Tab-separated table of C-alpha atoms in Angstrom:
chain	number	residue	atom	x	y	z
A	1	MET	CA	-8.603	6.711	-14.567
A	2	LEU	CA	-9.423	3.915	-12.231
A	3	GLN	CA	-13.336	4.150	-12.871
A	4	GLN	CA	-14.390	1.027	-13.802
A	5	THR	CA	-10.544	-0.111	-14.605
A	6	PRO	CA	-8.324	-1.785	-12.032
A	7	VAL	CA	-5.195	-0.447	-10.490
A	8	VAL	CA	-2.946	-2.617	-12.088
A	9	ARG	CA	-4.197	-1.376	-15.767
A	10	VAL	CA	-4.187	2.282	-15.002
A	11	LEU	CA	-0.971	2.535	-13.036
A	12	PRO	CA	1.649	2.521	-15.874
A	13	VAL	CA	-0.683	5.506	-17.796
A	14	TRP	CA	-1.065	7.548	-15.041
A	15	GLN	CA	2.428	7.635	-14.845
A	16	GLU	CA	3.001	8.779	-17.915
A	17	TRP	CA	0.294	11.554	-17.585
A	18	MET	CA	2.060	12.845	-14.908
A	19	HIS	CA	5.474	12.810	-16.321
A	20	ARG	CA	3.953	14.923	-19.253
A	21	TRP	CA	1.380	16.808	-17.416
A	22	PRO	CA	1.940	17.196	-13.923
A	23	THR	CA	-0.493	19.878	-13.499
A	24	PRO	CA	-3.885	20.392	-14.716
A	25	ALA	CA	-2.865	23.689	-16.840
A	26	ALA	CA	-0.284	21.378	-18.576
A	27	LEU	CA	-3.025	19.184	-19.592
A	28	ALA	CA	-5.578	22.342	-20.508
A	29	ALA	CA	-2.563	23.743	-22.747
A	30	GLU	CA	-2.692	20.661	-25.127
A	31	PRO	CA	-5.567	19.778	-27.890
A	32	SER	CA	-8.179	17.329	-26.379
A	33	GLY	CA	-7.320	15.027	-28.931
A	34	GLU	CA	-3.564	14.484	-27.017
A	35	ALA	CA	-5.176	13.446	-23.795
A	36	VAL	CA	-6.825	10.687	-26.083
A	37	ARG	CA	-3.764	9.426	-27.707
A	38	ALA	CA	-2.285	9.081	-24.396
A	39	TRP	CA	-5.135	7.363	-22.872
A	40	GLY	CA	-3.897	4.284	-24.791
A	41	ARG	CA	-6.525	1.053	-24.057
A	42	LEU	CA	-7.581	1.494	-20.815
A	43	GLY	CA	-11.202	1.848	-22.160
A	44	TYR	CA	-14.140	4.309	-22.268
A	45	PRO	CA	-11.916	6.852	-23.949
A	46	ARG	CA	-14.639	10.062	-23.286
A	47	ARG	CA	-13.249	9.793	-19.330
A	48	ALA	CA	-9.717	11.212	-21.162
A	49	LEU	CA	-12.104	14.266	-22.805
A	50	ARG	CA	-13.732	14.902	-19.597
A	51	LEU	CA	-10.590	14.509	-17.634
A	52	HIS	CA	-9.125	17.458	-20.177
A	53	ALA	CA	-12.383	19.332	-19.783
A	54	ALA	CA	-11.890	19.327	-15.884
A	55	ALA	CA	-8.456	20.566	-16.366
A	56	THR	CA	-9.304	23.193	-18.761
A	57	ALA	CA	-12.105	24.275	-16.033
A	58	MET	CA	-9.415	23.771	-13.120
A	59	ALA	CA	-7.306	26.102	-15.128
A	60	GLU	CA	-10.110	28.979	-15.767
A	61	ARG	CA	-11.770	28.613	-12.763
A	62	HIS	CA	-9.339	27.759	-9.765
A	63	GLY	CA	-5.836	29.394	-10.958
A	64	GLY	CA	-4.792	26.074	-12.378
A	65	ASP	CA	-5.167	24.018	-8.789
A	66	VAL	CA	-7.442	21.062	-8.108
A	67	PRO	CA	-10.386	22.594	-5.815
A	68	ALA	CA	-10.435	21.053	-2.169
A	69	SER	CA	-14.377	21.337	-1.774
A	70	VAL	CA	-16.647	18.274	-2.752
A	71	VAL	CA	-19.125	21.127	-4.381
A	72	ASP	CA	-16.151	22.679	-6.577
A	73	LEU	CA	-15.146	19.006	-7.770
A	74	GLN	CA	-18.484	18.002	-8.971
A	75	ALA	CA	-18.878	20.856	-10.629
A	76	LEU	CA	-16.174	19.918	-12.827
A	77	PRO	CA	-16.985	17.768	-16.371
A	78	GLY	CA	-16.515	14.430	-15.763
A	79	VAL	CA	-16.615	14.368	-11.651
A	80	GLY	CA	-19.093	12.353	-10.061
A	81	VAL	CA	-20.330	12.036	-6.343
A	82	TYR	CA	-17.413	8.920	-5.761
A	83	THR	CA	-14.582	10.864	-7.586
A	84	ALA	CA	-15.463	13.864	-5.598
A	85	ALA	CA	-15.457	12.419	-2.215
A	86	ALA	CA	-12.287	10.546	-3.111
A	87	VAL	CA	-10.281	13.593	-4.167
A	88	ALA	CA	-11.406	15.536	-1.056
A	89	ALA	CA	-10.922	12.590	1.505
A	90	PHE	CA	-7.741	11.269	0.691
A	91	ALA	CA	-5.819	14.208	-1.378
A	92	PHE	CA	-7.274	17.097	1.248
A	93	GLY	CA	-8.011	15.344	4.141
A	94	ASP	CA	-11.859	16.050	3.969
A	95	ARG	CA	-14.419	13.745	6.165
A	96	VAL	CA	-16.632	12.683	3.598
A	97	ALA	CA	-17.452	8.781	2.773
A	98	VAL	CA	-16.061	7.509	-0.155
A	99	VAL	CA	-18.230	4.682	-1.634
A	100	ASP	CA	-17.086	2.818	-4.411
A	101	THR	CA	-17.654	-0.750	-5.306
A	102	ASN	CA	-15.935	-2.812	-3.151
A	103	VAL	CA	-17.199	-0.700	-0.131
A	104	ARG	CA	-20.210	-1.091	-0.737
A	105	ARG	CA	-20.069	-4.975	-0.834
A	106	VAL	CA	-18.181	-4.761	2.370
A	107	HIS	CA	-20.781	-2.959	4.071
A	108	ALA	CA	-23.595	-5.205	2.546
A	109	ARG	CA	-21.880	-8.545	3.874
A	110	ALA	CA	-20.852	-6.850	7.166
A	111	VAL	CA	-23.730	-4.968	8.189
A	112	SER	CA	-26.878	-5.879	5.852
A	113	GLY	CA	-26.222	-9.330	5.846
A	114	VAL	CA	-26.564	-9.789	2.242
A	115	GLU	CA	-24.100	-11.370	-0.098
A	116	HIS	CA	-24.059	-8.096	-2.907
A	117	ALA	CA	-25.053	-4.890	-2.592
A	118	ALA	CA	-28.072	-3.311	-5.010
A	119	PRO	CA	-26.698	-3.052	-8.939
A	120	ALA	CA	-26.511	0.302	-8.392
A	121	LEU	CA	-25.822	2.783	-5.392
A	122	THR	CA	-29.232	3.503	-3.229
A	123	ARG	CA	-29.842	6.324	-0.581
A	124	ALA	CA	-29.721	3.709	2.383
A	125	GLU	CA	-26.367	2.595	0.989
A	126	SER	CA	-25.002	5.955	0.911
A	127	ASP	CA	-26.450	7.269	4.216
A	128	LEU	CA	-25.037	3.938	6.061
A	129	ALA	CA	-21.178	4.576	4.667
A	130	ALA	CA	-22.052	8.234	6.432
A	131	GLU	CA	-23.562	6.630	9.125
A	132	LEU	CA	-20.261	4.446	9.767
A	133	LEU	CA	-17.725	7.101	9.170
A	134	PRO	CA	-15.818	7.958	12.025
A	135	GLU	CA	-15.787	11.493	13.418
A	136	ASP	CA	-12.213	12.473	13.529
A	137	PRO	CA	-11.274	13.528	9.858
A	138	ASP	CA	-7.937	11.585	10.182
A	139	VAL	CA	-9.393	8.178	11.092
A	140	ALA	CA	-12.370	8.711	8.739
A	141	ARG	CA	-9.452	8.983	6.324
A	142	VAL	CA	-7.970	5.893	7.077
A	143	TRP	CA	-11.264	4.173	7.330
A	144	ASN	CA	-12.606	5.220	3.962
A	145	VAL	CA	-9.215	3.476	2.443
A	146	ALA	CA	-9.554	0.753	5.014
A	147	VAL	CA	-12.927	-0.638	3.805
A	148	MET	CA	-11.745	-0.167	-0.031
A	149	GLU	CA	-8.795	-2.457	0.655
A	150	LEU	CA	-10.900	-4.698	2.607
A	151	GLY	CA	-13.408	-5.098	-0.225
A	152	ALA	CA	-10.461	-5.259	-2.803
A	153	LEU	CA	-8.343	-7.634	-1.352
A	154	VAL	CA	-10.300	-9.798	1.593
A	155	CYS	CA	-13.942	-9.650	1.191
A	156	THR	CA	-14.021	-10.138	-2.600
A	157	ALA	CA	-17.113	-10.448	-5.049
A	158	ARG	CA	-16.454	-14.221	-6.035
A	159	GLY	CA	-14.009	-15.538	-3.548
A	160	PRO	CA	-14.452	-13.811	-0.103
A	161	ARG	CA	-11.347	-14.889	2.549
A	162	CYS	CA	-13.663	-14.714	5.500
A	163	ASP	CA	-11.083	-16.619	7.389
A	164	ASP	CA	-8.612	-13.462	7.125
A	165	CYS	CA	-10.993	-11.018	7.360
A	166	PRO	CA	-10.707	-8.510	10.563
A	167	VAL	CA	-14.484	-8.321	11.296
A	168	LEU	CA	-15.231	-11.744	10.698
A	169	THR	CA	-16.833	-12.389	14.337
A	170	THR	CA	-19.340	-9.254	13.892
A	171	CYS	CA	-19.902	-9.783	10.199
A	172	ALA	CA	-24.100	-9.881	9.729
A	173	TRP	CA	-23.759	-12.218	6.352
A	174	VAL	CA	-21.529	-14.729	8.221
A	175	ALA	CA	-24.072	-14.936	11.095
A	176	ALA	CA	-26.504	-15.109	8.753
A	177	GLY	CA	-24.538	-18.432	7.687
A	178	ARG	CA	-23.904	-16.696	4.300
A	179	PRO	CA	-27.007	-16.949	2.187
A	180	ALA	CA	-26.898	-16.842	-1.234
A	181	TYR	CA	-27.577	-13.517	-3.358
A	182	ASP	CA	-31.411	-13.222	-4.217
A	183	GLY	CA	-31.192	-9.808	-6.071
A	184	PRO	CA	-31.779	-8.820	-9.924
A	185	PRO	CA	-29.386	-11.139	-12.210
A	186	ARG	CA	-25.990	-9.868	-11.820
A	187	HIS	CA	-24.259	-9.647	-15.523
A	188	GLY	CA	-20.477	-9.371	-16.813
A	189	GLN	CA	-19.665	-6.884	-19.339
A	190	ALA	CA	-19.415	-8.810	-22.960
A	191	TRP	CA	-16.480	-7.693	-25.227
A	192	ALA	CA	-15.932	-9.223	-28.200
A	193	GLY	CA	-18.107	-8.207	-31.431
A	194	THR	CA	-19.326	-5.650	-29.351
A	195	ASP	CA	-19.363	-1.912	-30.499
A	196	ARG	CA	-17.035	-1.065	-27.767
A	197	GLN	CA	-14.441	-3.583	-29.142
A	198	VAL	CA	-15.439	-1.815	-32.825
A	199	ARG	CA	-14.683	1.827	-31.193
A	200	GLY	CA	-11.589	1.094	-29.204
A	201	ARG	CA	-10.222	-0.829	-32.401
A	202	LEU	CA	-11.149	2.444	-34.693
A	203	LEU	CA	-9.001	4.627	-32.179
A	204	GLN	CA	-6.404	2.537	-32.203
A	205	VAL	CA	-5.909	3.464	-35.776
A	206	LEU	CA	-6.132	7.409	-35.146
A	207	ARG	CA	-3.773	7.199	-31.889
A	208	GLU	CA	-1.229	5.732	-33.462
A	209	SER	CA	-1.201	8.004	-36.880
A	210	ASP	CA	0.493	11.520	-36.451
A	211	THR	CA	-1.385	12.603	-39.447
A	212	PRO	CA	-4.888	12.275	-40.629
A	213	VAL	CA	-6.352	9.074	-41.503
A	214	PRO	CA	-8.375	7.789	-44.755
A	215	ALA	CA	-11.924	6.273	-44.691
A	216	ALA	CA	-9.810	3.482	-46.417
A	217	ARG	CA	-7.834	2.810	-43.586
A	218	LEU	CA	-10.399	2.730	-41.222
A	219	GLU	CA	-12.763	0.113	-43.113
A	220	GLN	CA	-10.070	-2.615	-42.637
A	221	VAL	CA	-10.488	-2.175	-38.779
A	222	TRP	CA	-13.927	-4.330	-38.795
A	223	ASP	CA	-15.703	-6.101	-42.041
A	224	GLN	CA	-19.210	-5.453	-40.985
A	225	GLU	CA	-19.866	-2.084	-42.581
A	226	ILE	CA	-22.837	-1.074	-40.605
A	227	GLN	CA	-21.443	-1.774	-37.147
A	228	ARG	CA	-18.328	-0.372	-38.017
A	229	GLU	CA	-20.044	3.238	-39.610
A	230	ARG	CA	-22.269	2.964	-36.710
A	231	CYS	CA	-19.220	2.806	-34.329
A	232	LEU	CA	-17.556	5.706	-36.275
A	233	ASP	CA	-20.731	7.897	-36.088
A	234	GLY	CA	-20.657	7.166	-32.615
A	235	LEU	CA	-17.236	8.815	-32.058
A	236	VAL	CA	-17.872	11.601	-33.941
A	237	SER	CA	-20.805	12.446	-31.730
A	238	ASP	CA	-19.017	11.827	-28.711
A	239	GLY	CA	-16.026	14.121	-29.915
A	240	LEU	CA	-13.724	11.506	-29.299
A	241	VAL	CA	-13.040	11.700	-33.697
A	242	GLU	CA	-12.943	14.486	-35.816
A	243	PRO	CA	-13.909	14.016	-39.518
A	244	LEU	CA	-12.028	16.498	-42.157
A	245	ALA	CA	-13.233	17.921	-45.395
A	246	ASP	CA	-11.138	15.477	-47.515
A	247	GLY	CA	-12.642	12.589	-46.052
A	248	THR	CA	-10.143	11.500	-43.367
A	249	TYR	CA	-10.173	11.447	-39.530
A	250	ARG	CA	-8.120	12.643	-36.867
A	251	LEU	CA	-8.367	13.175	-32.983
A	252	PRO	CA	-9.817	16.347	-31.863
A	253	GLY	CA	-7.981	19.440	-31.953
A	254	GLY	CA	-5.151	18.083	-34.082
């Protein structure tokens, strides 16, 4: 849930999920459409399908438990390098580097002397994170979360609070005079008028209905027919929406 979504938005949804589905087996026992419904407005709803698929895999392969090893975690649907490392480190105490956007920014500034990390994670960044990781597993776990928090609260992207930074005197970026970023252009993600917005509105109608929704109701969501139909087709292809023989639509597995 935290992938590309801030904690403040995730927390209430996560709490509702944990109350309803305290174990992977509990989630796996429900239709995947219920996961999409409970996902609410978090965005990137394919993550809900992958989380349901991961829960199903855990129920089938691991006796309903979350696996502890990075290898087993990465074998689950929708679980990548970062999520596998975070679960292994924070839930099971494994000594593994956890590298998210905040960590990459701290390393870029404090160690590499540049304002921002590369647009995508590089092998050099992964190697640097592993090199910096303390040897003691308990210390490594604290180190991981400390660097993440440093990037989230102090070494922020737009307004770093350098005077409050505990590594100010050893920061390579500060020592170099805080040179401005000169890498590839950094673009924010647009929302208004995009397919993401249309897909979100279509899914919202389906989430709010306990019965299949007629096409005419979905047509009211967006007045640009070509874009609306493209987005609806995309939701069907992604497995997020199920078309029925009578021309209505519902969440999958209803």
